[in-house]
Short mmCIF file of C-alpha atoms in Angstrom, two decimals:
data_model
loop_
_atom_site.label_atom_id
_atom_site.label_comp_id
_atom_site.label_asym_id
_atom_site.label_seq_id
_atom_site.Cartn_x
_atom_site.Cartn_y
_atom_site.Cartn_z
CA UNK A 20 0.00 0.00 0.00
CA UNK A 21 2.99 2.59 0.52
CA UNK A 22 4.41 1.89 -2.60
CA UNK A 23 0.63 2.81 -4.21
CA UNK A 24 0.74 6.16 -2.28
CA UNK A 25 3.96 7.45 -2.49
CA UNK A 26 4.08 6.37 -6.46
CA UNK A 27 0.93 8.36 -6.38
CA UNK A 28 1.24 11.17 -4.21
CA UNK A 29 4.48 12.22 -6.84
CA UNK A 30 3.23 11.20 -10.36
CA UNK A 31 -0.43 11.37 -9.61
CA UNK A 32 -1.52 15.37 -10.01
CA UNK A 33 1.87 15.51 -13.21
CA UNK A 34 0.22 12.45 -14.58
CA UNK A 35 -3.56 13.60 -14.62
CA UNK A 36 -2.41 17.21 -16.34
CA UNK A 37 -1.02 15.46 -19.04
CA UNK A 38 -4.08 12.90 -19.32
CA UNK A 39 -6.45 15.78 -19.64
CA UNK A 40 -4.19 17.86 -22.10
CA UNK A 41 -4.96 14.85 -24.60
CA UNK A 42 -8.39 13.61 -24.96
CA UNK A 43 -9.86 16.09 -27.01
CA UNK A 44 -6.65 15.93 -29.90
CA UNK A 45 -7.10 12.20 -29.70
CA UNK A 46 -10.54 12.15 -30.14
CA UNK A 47 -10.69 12.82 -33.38
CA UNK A 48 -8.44 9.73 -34.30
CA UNK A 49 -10.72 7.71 -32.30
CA UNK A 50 -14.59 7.02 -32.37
CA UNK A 51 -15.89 10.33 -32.19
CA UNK A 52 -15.91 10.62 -35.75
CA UNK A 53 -17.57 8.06 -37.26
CA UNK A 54 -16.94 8.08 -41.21
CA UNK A 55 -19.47 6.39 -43.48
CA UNK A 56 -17.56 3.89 -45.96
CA UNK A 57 -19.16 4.08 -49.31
CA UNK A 58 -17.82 3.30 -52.45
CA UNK A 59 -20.17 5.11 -55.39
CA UNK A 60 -21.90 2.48 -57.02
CA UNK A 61 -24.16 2.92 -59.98
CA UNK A 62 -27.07 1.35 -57.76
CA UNK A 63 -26.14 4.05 -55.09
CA UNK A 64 -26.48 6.71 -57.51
CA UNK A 65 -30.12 5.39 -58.84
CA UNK A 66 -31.03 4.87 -55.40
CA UNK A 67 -30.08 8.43 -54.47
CA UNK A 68 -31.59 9.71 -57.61
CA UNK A 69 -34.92 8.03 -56.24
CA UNK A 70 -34.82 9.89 -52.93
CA UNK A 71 -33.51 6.79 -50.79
CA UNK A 72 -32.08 8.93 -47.45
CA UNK A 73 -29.41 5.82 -47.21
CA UNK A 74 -28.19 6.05 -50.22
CA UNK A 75 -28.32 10.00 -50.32
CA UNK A 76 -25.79 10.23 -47.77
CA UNK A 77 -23.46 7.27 -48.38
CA UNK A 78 -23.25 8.96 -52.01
CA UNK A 79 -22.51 12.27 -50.02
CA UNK A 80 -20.09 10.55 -47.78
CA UNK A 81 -18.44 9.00 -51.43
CA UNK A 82 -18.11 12.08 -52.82
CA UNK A 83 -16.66 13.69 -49.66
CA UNK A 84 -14.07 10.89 -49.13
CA UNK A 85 -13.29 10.36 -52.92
CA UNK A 86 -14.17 6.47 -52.59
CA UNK A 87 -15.11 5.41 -55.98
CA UNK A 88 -15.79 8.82 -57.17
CA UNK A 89 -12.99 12.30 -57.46
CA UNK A 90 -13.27 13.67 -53.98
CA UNK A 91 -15.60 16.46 -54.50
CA UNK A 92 -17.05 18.39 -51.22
CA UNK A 93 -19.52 20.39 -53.64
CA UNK A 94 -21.48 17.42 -54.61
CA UNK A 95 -20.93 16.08 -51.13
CA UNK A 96 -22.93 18.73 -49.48
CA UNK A 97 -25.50 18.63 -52.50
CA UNK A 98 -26.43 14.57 -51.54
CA UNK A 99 -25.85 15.01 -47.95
CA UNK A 100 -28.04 18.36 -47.84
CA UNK A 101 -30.82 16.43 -49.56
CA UNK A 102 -31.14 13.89 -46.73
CA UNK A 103 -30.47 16.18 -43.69
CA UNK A 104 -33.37 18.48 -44.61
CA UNK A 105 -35.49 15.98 -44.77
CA UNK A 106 -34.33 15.32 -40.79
CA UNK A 107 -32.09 12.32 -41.03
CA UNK A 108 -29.78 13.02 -38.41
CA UNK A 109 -27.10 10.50 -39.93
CA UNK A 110 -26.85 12.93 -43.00
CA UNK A 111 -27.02 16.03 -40.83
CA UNK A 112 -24.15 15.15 -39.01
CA UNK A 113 -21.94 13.86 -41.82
CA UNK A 114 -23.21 17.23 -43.35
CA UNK A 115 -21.04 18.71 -39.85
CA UNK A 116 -18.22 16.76 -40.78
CA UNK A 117 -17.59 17.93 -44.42
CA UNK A 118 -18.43 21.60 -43.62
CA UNK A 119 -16.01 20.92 -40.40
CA UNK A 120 -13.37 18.97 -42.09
CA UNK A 121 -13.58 19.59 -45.79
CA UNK A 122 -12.05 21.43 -48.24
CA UNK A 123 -11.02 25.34 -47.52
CA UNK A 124 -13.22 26.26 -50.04
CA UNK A 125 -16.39 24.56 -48.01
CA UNK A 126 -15.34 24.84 -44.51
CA UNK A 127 -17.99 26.56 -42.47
CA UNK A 128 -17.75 25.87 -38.63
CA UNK A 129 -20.97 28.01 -37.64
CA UNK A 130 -22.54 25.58 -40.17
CA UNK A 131 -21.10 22.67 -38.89
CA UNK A 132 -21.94 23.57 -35.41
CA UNK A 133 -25.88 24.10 -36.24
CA UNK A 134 -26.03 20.99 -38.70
CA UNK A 135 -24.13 18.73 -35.70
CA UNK A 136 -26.80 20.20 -33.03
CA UNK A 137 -29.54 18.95 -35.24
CA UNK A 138 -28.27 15.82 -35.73
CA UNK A 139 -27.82 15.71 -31.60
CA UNK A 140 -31.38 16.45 -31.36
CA UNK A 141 -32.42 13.32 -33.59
CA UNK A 142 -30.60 11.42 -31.56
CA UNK A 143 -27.25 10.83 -33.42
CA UNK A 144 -24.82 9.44 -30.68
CA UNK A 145 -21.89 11.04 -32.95
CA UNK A 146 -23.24 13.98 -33.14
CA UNK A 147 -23.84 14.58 -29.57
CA UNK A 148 -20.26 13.60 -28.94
CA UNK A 149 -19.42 16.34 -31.33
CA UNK A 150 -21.00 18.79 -29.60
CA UNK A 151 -19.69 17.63 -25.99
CA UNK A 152 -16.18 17.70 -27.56
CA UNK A 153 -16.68 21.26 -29.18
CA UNK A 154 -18.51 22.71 -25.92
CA UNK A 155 -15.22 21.37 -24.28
CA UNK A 156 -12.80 22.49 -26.12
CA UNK A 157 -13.92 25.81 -26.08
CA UNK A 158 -12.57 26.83 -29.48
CA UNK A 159 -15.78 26.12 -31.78
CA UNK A 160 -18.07 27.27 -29.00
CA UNK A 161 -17.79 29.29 -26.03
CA UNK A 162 -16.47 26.64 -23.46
CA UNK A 163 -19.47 25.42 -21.42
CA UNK A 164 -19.17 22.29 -19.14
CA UNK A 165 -22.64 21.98 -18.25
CA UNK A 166 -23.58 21.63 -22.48
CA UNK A 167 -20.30 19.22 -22.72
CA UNK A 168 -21.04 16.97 -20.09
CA UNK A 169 -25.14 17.23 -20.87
CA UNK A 170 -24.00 15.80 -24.78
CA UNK A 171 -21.32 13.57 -23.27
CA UNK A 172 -23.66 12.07 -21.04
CA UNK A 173 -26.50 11.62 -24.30
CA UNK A 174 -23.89 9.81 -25.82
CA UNK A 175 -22.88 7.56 -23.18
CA UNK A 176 -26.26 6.44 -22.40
CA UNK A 177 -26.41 5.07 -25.98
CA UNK A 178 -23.54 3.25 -25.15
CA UNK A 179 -20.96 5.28 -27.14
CA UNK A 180 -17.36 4.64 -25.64
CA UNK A 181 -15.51 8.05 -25.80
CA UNK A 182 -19.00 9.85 -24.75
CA UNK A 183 -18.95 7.27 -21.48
CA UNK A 184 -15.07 8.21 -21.30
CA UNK A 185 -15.52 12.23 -21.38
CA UNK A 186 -18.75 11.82 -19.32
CA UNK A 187 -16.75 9.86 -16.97
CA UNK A 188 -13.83 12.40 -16.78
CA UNK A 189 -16.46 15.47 -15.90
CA UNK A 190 -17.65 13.25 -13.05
CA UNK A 191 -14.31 13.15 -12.22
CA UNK A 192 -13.16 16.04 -12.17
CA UNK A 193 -16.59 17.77 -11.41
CA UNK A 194 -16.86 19.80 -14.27
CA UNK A 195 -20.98 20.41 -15.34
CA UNK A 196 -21.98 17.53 -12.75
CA UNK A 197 -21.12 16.78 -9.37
CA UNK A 198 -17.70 15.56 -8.53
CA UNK A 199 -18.18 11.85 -7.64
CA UNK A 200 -15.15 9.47 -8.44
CA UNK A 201 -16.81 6.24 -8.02
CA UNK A 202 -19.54 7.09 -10.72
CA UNK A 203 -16.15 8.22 -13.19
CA UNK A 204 -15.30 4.66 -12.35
CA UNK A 205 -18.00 2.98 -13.14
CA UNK A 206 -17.94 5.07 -16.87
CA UNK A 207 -14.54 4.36 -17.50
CA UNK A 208 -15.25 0.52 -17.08
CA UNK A 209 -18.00 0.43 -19.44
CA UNK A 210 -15.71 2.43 -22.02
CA UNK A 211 -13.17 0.46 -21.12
CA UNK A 212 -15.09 -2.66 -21.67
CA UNK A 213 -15.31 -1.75 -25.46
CA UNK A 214 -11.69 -1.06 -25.98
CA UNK A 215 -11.54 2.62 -25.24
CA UNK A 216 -7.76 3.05 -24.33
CA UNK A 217 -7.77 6.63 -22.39
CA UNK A 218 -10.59 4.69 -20.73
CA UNK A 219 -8.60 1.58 -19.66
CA UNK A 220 -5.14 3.98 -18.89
CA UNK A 221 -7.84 6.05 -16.84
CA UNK A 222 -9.01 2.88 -14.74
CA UNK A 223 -5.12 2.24 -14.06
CA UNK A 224 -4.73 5.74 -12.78
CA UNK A 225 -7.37 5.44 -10.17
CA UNK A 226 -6.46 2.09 -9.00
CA UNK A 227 -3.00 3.24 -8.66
CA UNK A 228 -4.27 6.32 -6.41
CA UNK A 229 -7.59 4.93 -5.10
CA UNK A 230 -9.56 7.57 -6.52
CA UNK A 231 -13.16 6.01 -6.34
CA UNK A 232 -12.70 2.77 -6.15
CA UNK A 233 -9.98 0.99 -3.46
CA UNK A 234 -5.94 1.11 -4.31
CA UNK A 235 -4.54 -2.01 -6.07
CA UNK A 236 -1.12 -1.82 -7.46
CA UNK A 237 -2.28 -5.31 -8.95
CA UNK A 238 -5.56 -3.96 -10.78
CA UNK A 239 -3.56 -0.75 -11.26
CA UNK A 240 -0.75 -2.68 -13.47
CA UNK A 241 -3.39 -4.72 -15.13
CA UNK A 242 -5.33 -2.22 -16.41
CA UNK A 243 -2.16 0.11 -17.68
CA UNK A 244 -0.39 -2.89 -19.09
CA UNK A 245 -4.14 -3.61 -21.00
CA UNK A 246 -3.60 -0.16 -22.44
CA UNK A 247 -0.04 0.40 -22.91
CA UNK A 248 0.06 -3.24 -24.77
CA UNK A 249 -1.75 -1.27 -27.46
CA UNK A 250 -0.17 1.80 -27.82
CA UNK A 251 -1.33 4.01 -25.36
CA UNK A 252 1.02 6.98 -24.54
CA UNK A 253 0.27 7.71 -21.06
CA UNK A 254 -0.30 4.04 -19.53
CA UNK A 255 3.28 3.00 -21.27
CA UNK A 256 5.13 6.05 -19.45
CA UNK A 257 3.45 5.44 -16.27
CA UNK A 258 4.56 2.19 -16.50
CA UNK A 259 7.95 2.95 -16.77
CA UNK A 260 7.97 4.97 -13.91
CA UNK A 261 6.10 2.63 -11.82
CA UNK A 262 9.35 -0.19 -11.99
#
């Protein structure tokens, strides 16, 4: 048990700065964006041509990607636009994406922001983890931890890993909701669960410092060597530092 606190008590409050300073680059690489794979077909075109909402957006998502097709963001938003006005919130939030991500020429984050909050509202788990991410952040919106954690939470509840993560890490750290470390546990296990790294490096950290849940150095080192096995930046370096 010393060698848990006193490892903890030094690395602990260096280690959680840097764990924070993360998520939101990383999320992007990971499962907040979710890209629709679509290849342009001539039976996706006829389909789209026909009104099909599928096929609408999987042609927009084609067109943005250049799978099949030249990339072309113009014709992306044309195909995706037809679907998201007709409320599909898979459409209006790849719509987000592509005036988020896409070409200079097309990029329009007030648009993004307001297509991305209607998808949220139809109940698109990436969408609502867009909006948590932006609200935290604080560069695409005004920073707002109550709105972050309220979209984080939408998306966790639909079982979406890095919305249980970041909806774990407010109750952690008390921003928007009430500071409880045991419930942040309980989130990072379920994230965890489905392979979520920062998740499983997370559940390491508080079993090394018995933040909401007991100290184990045993269920500390099994949960950081689950993460840094695959890659993960933080759990390797604790790790080390652990020996």
């Amino acid at each position: 048990m010393k060698k848990i606190l006193s490892f903890t008590t030094v690395l602990f409050p260096f280690l959680l700065n840097a764990a924070q300073a993360q998520p939101a680059a990383q999320a992007k690489s990971q499962s907040i964006t979710v890209r629709l794979q679509s290849n342009y077909t001539p039976a996706l075109q006829k389909a789209a041509d026909q009104g099909n909402l599928d096929a609408q957006t999987l042609l927009g998502a084609a067109y943005h990607m250049g799978q099949g097709v030249p990339k072309n963001d113009q014709k992306a938003i044309f195909w995706l636009q037809k679907a998201a006005d007709q409320a599909f919130p898979q459409a209006q939030n790849f719509l987000g994406e592509v005036y988020e991500t896409g070409d200079p020429a097309v990029r329009n984050i007030e648009k993004a922001i307001s297509w991305y909050q209607k998808a949220a509202e139809g109940n698109s788990i990436t969408a609502q983890a867009h909006l948590g991410m932006a609200y935290h952040e604080g560069t695409k919106l005004p920073k707002n931890y109550e709105k972050s954690t309220f979209w984080f939470k939408k998306a966790a509840l639909q079982g979406d890993d890095q919305g249980q993560f970041f909806y774990g890490l407010a109750c952690l750290k008390g921003e928007g909701v009430a500071k409880n470390p045991r419930e942040a546990v309980s989130w990072f296990h379920k994230a965890a669960d489905q392979g979520n790294l920062q998740a499983t490096a997370r559940l390491g950290l508080a079993y090394a410092s018995g933040e909401g849940v007991p100290a184990s150095k045993e269920k500390a080192v099994f949960w950081l060597k689950k993460a840094a096995g695959q890659g993960e930046p933080n759990a390797q370096r604790i790790l080390s530092m652990m020996r």
